[in-house]
mmCIF file of N, CA, C and O in Angstrom:
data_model
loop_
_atom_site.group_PDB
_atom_site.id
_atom_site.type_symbol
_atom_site.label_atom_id
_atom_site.label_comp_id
_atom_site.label_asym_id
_atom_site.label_seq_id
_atom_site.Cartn_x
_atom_site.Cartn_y
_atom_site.Cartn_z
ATOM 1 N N UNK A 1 0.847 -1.179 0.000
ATOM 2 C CA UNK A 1 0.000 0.000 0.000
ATOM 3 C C UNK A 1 0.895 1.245 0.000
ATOM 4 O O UNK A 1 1.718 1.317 0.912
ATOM 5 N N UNK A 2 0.849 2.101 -0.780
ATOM 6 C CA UNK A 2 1.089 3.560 -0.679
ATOM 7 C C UNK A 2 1.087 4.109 0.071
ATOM 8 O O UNK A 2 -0.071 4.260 0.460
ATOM 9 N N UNK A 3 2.037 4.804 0.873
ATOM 10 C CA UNK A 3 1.726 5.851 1.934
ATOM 11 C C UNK A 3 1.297 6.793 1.485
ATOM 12 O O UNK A 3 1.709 7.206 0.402
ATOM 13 N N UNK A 4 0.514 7.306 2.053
ATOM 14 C CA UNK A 4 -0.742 8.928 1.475
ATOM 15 C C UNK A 4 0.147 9.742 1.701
ATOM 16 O O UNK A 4 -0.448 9.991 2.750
ATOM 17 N N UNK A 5 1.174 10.537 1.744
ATOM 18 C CA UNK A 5 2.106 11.608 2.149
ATOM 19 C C UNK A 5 3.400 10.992 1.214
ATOM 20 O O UNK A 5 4.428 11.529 1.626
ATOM 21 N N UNK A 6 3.585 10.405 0.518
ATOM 22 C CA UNK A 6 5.038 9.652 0.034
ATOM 23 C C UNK A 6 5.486 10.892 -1.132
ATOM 24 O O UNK A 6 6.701 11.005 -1.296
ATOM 25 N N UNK A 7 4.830 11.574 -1.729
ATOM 26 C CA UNK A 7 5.153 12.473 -2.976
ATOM 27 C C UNK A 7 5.875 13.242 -1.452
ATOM 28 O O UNK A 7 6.994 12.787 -1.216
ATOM 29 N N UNK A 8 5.520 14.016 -0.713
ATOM 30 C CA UNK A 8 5.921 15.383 0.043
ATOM 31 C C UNK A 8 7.306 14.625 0.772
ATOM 32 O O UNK A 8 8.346 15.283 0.810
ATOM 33 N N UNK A 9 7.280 12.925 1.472
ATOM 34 C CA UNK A 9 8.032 12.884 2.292
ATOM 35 C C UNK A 9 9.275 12.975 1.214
ATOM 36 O O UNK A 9 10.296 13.655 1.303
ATOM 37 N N UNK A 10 8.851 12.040 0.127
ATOM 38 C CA UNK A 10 10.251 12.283 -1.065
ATOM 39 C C UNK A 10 10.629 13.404 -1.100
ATOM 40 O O UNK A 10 11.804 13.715 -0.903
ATOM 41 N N UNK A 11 9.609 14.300 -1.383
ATOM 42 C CA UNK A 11 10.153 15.597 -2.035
ATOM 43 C C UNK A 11 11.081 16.467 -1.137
ATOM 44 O O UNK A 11 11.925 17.242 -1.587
ATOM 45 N N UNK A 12 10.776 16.204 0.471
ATOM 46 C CA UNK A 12 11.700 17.054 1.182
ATOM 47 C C UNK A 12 13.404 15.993 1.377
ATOM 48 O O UNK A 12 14.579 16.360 1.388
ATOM 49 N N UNK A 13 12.729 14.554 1.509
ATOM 50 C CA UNK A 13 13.931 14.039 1.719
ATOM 51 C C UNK A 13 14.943 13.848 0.333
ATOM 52 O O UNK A 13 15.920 13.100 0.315
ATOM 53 N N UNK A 14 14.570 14.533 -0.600
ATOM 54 C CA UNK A 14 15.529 14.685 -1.933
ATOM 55 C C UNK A 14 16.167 16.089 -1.892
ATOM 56 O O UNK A 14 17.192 16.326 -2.531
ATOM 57 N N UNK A 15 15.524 17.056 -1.104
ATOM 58 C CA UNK A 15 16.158 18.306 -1.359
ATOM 59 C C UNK A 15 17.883 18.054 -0.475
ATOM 60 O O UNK A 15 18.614 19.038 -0.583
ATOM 61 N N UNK A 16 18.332 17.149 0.126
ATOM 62 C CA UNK A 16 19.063 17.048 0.512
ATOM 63 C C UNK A 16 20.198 15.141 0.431
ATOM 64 O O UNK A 16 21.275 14.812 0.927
ATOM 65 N N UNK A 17 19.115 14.352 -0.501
ATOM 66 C CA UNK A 17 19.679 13.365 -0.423
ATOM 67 C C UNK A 17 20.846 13.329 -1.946
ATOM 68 O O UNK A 17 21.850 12.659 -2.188
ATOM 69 N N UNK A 18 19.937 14.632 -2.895
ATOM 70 C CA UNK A 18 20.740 14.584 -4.207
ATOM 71 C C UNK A 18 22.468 14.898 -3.439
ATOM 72 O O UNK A 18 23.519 14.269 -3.555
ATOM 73 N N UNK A 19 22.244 15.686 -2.950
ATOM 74 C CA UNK A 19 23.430 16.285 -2.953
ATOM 75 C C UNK A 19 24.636 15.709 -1.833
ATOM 76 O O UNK A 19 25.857 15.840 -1.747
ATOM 77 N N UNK A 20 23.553 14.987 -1.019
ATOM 78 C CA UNK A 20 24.737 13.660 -0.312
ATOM 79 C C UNK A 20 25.346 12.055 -1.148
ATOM 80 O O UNK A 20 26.300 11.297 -0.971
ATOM 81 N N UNK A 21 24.313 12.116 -1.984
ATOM 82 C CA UNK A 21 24.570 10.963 -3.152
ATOM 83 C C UNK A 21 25.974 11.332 -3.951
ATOM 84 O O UNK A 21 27.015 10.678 -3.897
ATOM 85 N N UNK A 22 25.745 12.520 -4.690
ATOM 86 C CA UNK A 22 26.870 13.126 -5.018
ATOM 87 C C UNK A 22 28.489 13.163 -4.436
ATOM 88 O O UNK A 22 29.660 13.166 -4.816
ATOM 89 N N UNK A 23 27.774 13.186 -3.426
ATOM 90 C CA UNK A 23 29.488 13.136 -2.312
ATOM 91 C C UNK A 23 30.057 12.031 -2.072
ATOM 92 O O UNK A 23 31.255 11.747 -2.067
ATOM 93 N N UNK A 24 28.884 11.232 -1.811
ATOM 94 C CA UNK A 24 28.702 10.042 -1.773
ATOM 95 C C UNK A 24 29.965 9.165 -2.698
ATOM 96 O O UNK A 24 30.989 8.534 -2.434
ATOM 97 N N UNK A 25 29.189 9.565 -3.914
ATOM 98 C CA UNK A 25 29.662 8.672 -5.608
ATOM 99 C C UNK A 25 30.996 9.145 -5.575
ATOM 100 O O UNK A 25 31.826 8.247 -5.722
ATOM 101 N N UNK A 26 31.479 10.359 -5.415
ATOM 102 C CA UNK A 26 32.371 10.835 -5.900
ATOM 103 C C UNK A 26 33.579 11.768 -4.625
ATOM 104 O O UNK A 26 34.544 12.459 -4.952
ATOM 105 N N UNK A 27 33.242 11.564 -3.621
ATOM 106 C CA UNK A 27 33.844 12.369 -2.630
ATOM 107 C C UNK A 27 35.417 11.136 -2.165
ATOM 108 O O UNK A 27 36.391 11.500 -1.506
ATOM 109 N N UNK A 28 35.212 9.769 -2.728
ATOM 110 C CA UNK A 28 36.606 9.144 -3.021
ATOM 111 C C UNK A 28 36.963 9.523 -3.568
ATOM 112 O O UNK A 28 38.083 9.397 -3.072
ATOM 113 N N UNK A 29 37.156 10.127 -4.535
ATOM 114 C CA UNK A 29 38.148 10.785 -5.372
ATOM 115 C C UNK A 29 38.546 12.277 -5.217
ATOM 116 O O UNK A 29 39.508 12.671 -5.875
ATOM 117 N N UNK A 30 37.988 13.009 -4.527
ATOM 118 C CA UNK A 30 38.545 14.083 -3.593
ATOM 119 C C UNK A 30 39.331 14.303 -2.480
ATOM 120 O O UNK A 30 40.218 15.110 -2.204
ATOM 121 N N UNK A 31 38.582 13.043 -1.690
ATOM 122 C CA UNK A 31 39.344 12.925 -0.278
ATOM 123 C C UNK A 31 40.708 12.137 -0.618
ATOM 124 O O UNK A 31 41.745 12.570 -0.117
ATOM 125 N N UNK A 32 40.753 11.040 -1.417
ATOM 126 C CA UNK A 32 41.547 10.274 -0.996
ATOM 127 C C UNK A 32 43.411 10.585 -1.868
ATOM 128 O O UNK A 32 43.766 10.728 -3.038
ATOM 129 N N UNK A 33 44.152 10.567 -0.525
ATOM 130 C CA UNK A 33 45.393 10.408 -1.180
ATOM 131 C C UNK A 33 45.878 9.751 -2.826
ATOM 132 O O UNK A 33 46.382 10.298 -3.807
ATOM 133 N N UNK A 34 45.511 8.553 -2.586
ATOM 134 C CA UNK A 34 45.788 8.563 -4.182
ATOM 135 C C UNK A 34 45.645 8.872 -5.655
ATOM 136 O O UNK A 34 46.190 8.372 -6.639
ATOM 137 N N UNK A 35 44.444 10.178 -5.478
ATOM 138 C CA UNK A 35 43.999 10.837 -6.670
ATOM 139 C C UNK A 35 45.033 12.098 -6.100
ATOM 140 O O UNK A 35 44.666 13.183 -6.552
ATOM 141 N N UNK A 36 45.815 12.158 -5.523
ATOM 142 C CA UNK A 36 46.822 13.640 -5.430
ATOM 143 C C UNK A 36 47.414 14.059 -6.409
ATOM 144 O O UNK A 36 47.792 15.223 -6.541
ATOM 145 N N UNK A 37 47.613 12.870 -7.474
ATOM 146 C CA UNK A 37 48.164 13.244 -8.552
ATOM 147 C C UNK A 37 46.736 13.222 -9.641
ATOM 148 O O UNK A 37 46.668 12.347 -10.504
ATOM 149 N N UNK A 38 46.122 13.805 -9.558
ATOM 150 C CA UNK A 38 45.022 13.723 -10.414
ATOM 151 C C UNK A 38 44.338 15.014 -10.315
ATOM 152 O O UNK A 38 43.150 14.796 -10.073
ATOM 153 N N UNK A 39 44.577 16.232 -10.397
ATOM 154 C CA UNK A 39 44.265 17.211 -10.221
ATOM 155 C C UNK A 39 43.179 17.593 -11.389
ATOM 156 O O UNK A 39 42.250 18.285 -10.974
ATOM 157 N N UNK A 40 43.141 17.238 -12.856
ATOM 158 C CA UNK A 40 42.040 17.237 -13.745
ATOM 159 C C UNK A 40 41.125 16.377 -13.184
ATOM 160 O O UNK A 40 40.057 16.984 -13.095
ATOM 161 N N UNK A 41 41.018 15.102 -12.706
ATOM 162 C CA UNK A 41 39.767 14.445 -12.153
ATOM 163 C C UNK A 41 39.101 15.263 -11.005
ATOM 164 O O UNK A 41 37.890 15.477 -10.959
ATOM 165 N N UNK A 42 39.947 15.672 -10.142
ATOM 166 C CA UNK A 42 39.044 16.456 -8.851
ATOM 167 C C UNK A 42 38.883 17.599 -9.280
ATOM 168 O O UNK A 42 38.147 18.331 -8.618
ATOM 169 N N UNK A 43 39.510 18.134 -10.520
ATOM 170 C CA UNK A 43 38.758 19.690 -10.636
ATOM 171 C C UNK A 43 37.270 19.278 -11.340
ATOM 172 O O UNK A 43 36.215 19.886 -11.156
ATOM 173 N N UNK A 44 37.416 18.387 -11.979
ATOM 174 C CA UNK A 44 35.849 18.331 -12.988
ATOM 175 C C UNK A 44 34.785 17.564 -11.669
ATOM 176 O O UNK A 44 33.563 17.713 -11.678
ATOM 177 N N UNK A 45 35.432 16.852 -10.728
ATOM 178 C CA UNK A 45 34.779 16.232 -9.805
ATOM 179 C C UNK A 45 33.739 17.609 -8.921
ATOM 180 O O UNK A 45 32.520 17.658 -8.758
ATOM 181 N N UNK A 46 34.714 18.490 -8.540
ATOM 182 C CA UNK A 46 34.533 19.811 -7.397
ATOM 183 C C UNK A 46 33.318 20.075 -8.563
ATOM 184 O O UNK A 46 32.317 19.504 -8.130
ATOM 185 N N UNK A 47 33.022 20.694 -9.831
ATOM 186 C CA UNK A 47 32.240 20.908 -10.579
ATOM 187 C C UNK A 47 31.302 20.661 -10.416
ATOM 188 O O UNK A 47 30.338 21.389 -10.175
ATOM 189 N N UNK A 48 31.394 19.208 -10.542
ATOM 190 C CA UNK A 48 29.856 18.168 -10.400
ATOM 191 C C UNK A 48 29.342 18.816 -8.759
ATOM 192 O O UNK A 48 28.257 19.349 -8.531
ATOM 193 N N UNK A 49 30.246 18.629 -7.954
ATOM 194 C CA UNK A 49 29.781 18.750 -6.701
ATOM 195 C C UNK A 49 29.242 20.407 -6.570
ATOM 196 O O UNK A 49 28.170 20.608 -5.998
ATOM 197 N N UNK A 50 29.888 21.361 -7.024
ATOM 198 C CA UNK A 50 29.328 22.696 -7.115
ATOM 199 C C UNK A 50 28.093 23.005 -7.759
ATOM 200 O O UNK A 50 27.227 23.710 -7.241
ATOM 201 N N UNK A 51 28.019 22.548 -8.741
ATOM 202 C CA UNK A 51 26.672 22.204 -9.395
ATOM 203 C C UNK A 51 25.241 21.227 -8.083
ATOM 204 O O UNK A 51 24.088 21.560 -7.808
ATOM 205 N N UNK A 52 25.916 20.260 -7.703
ATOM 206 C CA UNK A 52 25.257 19.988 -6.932
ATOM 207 C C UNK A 52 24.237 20.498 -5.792
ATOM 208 O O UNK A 52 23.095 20.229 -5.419
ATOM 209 N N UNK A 53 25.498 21.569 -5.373
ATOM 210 C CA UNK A 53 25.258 22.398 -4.331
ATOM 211 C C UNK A 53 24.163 23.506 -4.620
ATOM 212 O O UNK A 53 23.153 23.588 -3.921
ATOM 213 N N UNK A 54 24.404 24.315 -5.637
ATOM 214 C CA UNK A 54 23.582 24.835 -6.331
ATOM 215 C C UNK A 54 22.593 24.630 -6.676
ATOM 216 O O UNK A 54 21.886 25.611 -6.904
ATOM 217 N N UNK A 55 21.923 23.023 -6.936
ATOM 218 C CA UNK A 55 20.900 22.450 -6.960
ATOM 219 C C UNK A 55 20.233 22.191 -5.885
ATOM 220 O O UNK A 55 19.002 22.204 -5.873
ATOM 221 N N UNK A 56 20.879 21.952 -4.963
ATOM 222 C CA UNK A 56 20.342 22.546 -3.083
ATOM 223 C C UNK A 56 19.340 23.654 -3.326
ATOM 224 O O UNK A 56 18.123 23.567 -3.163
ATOM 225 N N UNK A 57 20.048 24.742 -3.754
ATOM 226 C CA UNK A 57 19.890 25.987 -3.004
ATOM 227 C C UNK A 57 18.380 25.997 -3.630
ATOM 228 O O UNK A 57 17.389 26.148 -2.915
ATOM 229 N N UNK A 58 18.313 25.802 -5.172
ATOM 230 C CA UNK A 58 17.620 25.899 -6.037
ATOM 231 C C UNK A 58 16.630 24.998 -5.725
ATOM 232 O O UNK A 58 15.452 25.276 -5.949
ATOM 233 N N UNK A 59 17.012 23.801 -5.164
ATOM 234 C CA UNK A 59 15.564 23.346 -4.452
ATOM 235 C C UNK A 59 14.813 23.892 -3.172
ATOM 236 O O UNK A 59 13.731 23.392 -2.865
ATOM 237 N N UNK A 60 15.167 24.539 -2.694
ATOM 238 C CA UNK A 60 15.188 24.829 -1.240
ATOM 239 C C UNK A 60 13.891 26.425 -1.614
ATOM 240 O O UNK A 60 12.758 26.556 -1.151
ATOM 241 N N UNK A 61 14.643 27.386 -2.576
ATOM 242 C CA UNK A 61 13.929 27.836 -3.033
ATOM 243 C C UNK A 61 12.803 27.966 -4.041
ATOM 244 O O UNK A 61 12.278 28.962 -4.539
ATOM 245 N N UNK A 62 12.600 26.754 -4.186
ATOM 246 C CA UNK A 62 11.868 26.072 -5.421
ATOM 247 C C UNK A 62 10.321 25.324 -4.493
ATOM 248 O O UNK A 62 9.128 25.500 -4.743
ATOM 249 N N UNK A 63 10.854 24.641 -3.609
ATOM 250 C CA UNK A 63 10.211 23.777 -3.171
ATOM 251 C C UNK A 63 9.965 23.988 -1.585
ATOM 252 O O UNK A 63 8.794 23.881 -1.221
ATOM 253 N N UNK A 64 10.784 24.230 -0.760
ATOM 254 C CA UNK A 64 11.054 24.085 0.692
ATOM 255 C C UNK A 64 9.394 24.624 1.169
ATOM 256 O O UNK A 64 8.389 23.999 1.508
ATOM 257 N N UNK A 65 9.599 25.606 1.056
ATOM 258 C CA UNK A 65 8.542 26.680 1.854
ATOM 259 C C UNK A 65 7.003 25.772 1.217
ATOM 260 O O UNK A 65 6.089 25.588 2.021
ATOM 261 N N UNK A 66 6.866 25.287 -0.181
ATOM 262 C CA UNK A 66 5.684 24.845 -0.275
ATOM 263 C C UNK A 66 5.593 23.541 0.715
ATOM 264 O O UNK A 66 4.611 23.245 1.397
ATOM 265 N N UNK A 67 6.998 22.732 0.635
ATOM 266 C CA UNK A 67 6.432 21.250 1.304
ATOM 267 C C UNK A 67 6.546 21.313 3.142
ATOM 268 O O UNK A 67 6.431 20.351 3.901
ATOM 269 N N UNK A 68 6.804 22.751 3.514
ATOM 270 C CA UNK A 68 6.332 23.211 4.609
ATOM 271 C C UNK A 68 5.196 23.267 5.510
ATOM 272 O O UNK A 68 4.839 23.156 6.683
ATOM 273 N N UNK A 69 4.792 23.522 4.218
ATOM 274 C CA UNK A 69 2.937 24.412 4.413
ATOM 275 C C UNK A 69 2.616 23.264 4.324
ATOM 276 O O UNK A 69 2.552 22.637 5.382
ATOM 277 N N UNK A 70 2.339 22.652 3.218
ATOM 278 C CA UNK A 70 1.970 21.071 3.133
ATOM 279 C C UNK A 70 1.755 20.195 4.364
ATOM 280 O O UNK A 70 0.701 19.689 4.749
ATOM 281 N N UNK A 71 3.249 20.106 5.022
ATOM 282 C CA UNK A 71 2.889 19.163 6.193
ATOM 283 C C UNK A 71 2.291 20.199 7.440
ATOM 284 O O UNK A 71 1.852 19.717 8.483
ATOM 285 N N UNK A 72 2.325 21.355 7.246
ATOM 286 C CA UNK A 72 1.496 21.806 8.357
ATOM 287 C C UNK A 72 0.585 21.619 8.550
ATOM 288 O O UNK A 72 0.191 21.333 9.680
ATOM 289 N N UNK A 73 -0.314 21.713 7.303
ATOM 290 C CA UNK A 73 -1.495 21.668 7.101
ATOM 291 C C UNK A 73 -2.232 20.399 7.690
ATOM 292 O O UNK A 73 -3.259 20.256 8.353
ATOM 293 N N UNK A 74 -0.983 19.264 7.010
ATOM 294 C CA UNK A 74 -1.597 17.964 7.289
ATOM 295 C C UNK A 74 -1.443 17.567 8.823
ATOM 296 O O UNK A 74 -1.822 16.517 9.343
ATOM 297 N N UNK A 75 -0.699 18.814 9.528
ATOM 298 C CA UNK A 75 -0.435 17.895 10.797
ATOM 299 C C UNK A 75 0.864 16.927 11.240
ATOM 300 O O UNK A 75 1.193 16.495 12.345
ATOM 301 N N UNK A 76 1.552 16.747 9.708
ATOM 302 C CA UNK A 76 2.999 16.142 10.304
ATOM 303 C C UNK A 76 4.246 16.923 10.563
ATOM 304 O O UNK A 76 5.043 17.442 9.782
ATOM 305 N N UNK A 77 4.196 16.859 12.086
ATOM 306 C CA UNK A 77 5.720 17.642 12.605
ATOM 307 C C UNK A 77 6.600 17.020 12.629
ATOM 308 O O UNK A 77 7.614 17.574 13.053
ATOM 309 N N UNK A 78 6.708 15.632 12.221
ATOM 310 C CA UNK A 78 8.049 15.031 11.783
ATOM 311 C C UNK A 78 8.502 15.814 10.263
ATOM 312 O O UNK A 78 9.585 16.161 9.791
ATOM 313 N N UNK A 79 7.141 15.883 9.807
ATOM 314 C CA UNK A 79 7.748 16.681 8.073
ATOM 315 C C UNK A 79 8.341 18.028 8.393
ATOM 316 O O UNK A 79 9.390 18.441 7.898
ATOM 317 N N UNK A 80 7.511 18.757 9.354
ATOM 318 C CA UNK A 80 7.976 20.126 9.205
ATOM 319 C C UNK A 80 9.451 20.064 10.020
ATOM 320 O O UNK A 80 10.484 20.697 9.805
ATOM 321 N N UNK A 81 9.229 19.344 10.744
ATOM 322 C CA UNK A 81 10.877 19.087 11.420
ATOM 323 C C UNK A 81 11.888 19.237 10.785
ATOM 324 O O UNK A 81 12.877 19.942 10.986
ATOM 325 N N UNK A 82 11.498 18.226 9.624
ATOM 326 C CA UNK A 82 12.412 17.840 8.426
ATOM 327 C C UNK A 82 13.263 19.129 7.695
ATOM 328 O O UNK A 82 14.434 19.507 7.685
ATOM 329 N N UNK A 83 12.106 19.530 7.153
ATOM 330 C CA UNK A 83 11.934 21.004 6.414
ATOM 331 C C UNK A 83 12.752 21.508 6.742
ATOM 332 O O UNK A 83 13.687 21.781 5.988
ATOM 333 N N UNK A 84 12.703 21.972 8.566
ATOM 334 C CA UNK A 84 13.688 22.535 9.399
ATOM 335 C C UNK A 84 15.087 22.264 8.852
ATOM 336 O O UNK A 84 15.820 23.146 8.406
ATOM 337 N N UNK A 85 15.268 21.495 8.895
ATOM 338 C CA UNK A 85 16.705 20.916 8.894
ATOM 339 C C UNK A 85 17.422 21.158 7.689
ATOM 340 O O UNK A 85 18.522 21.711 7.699
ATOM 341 N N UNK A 86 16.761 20.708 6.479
ATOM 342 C CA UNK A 86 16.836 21.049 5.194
ATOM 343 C C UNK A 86 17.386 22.179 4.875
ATOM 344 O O UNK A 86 18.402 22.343 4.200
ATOM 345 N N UNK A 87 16.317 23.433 5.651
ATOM 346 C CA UNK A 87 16.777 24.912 6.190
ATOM 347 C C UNK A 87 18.168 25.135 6.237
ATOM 348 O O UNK A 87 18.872 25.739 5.428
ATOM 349 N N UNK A 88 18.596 24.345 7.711
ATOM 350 C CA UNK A 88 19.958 24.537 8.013
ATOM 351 C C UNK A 88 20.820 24.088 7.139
ATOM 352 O O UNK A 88 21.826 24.751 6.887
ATOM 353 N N UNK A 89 20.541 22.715 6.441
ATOM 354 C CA UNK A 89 21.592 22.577 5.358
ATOM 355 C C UNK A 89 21.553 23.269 4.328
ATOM 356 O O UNK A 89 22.640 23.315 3.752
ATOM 357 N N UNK A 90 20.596 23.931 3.770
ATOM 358 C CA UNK A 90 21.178 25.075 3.112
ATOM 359 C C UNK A 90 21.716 26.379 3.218
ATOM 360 O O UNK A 90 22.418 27.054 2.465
ATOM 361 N N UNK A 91 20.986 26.661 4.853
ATOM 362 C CA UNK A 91 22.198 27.649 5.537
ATOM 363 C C UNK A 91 23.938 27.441 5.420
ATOM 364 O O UNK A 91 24.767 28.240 4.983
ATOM 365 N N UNK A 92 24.098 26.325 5.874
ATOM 366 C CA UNK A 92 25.645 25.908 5.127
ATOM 367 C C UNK A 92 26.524 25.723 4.154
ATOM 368 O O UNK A 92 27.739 25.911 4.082
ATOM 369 N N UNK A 93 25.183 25.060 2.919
ATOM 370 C CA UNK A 93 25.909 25.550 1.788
ATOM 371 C C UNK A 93 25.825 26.683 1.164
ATOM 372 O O UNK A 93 26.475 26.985 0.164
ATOM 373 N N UNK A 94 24.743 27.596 1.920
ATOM 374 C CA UNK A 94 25.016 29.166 1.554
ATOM 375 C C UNK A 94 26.605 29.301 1.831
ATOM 376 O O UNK A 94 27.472 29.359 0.959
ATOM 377 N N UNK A 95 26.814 29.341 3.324
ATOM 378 C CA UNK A 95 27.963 29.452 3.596
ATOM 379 C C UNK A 95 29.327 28.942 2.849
ATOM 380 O O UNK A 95 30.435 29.469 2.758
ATOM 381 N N UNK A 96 28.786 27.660 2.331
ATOM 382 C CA UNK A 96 30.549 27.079 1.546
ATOM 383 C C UNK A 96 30.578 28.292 0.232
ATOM 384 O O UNK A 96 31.393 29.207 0.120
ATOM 385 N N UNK A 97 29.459 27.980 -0.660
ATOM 386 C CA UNK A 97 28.999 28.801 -1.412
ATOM 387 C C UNK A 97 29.808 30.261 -1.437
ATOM 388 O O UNK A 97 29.420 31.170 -2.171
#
């Protein structure tokens, strides 16, 4: 069975899962010592990931504030919790930004 709320819970838990996936896939090859000599792979890598970030922001202002209201409406303060948080992580990548 479908959960009746599954479009909103996705939608907030993507404004922040794209951009940990990303780090995810590809943050071995940033962090790790043996790409030191690979300075064309982690510059096009940082890219992807800047882009990423940017796609944060762009969701956040795209979407955040509607799937806010949404769970208010409905009554779930685990969603708006969520929301919250979402908030702060894009407070931060304002900041790297």
């Amino acid at each position: 069975m479908r959960h009746p709320h599954i479009d909103l819970i996705n939608g907030v838990y993507c404004l922040m899962l794209d951009n940990l996936n990303c780090i995810r896939s590809w943050g071995l090859f940033l962090l790790s010592p043996e790409f030191d000599d690979e300075p064309e792979l982690r510059n096009r890598i940082s890219a992807i990931w800047l882009c990423s970030l940017l796609d944060s922001l762009e969701g956040e202002l795209r979407a955040l504030d509607g799937h806010k209201e949404k769970a208010e409406e409905l009554g779930l303060a685990h969603i708006t919790a969520a929301c919250d948080e979402v908030g702060l992580f894009t407070q931060c990548v304002k900041e790297i930004l």
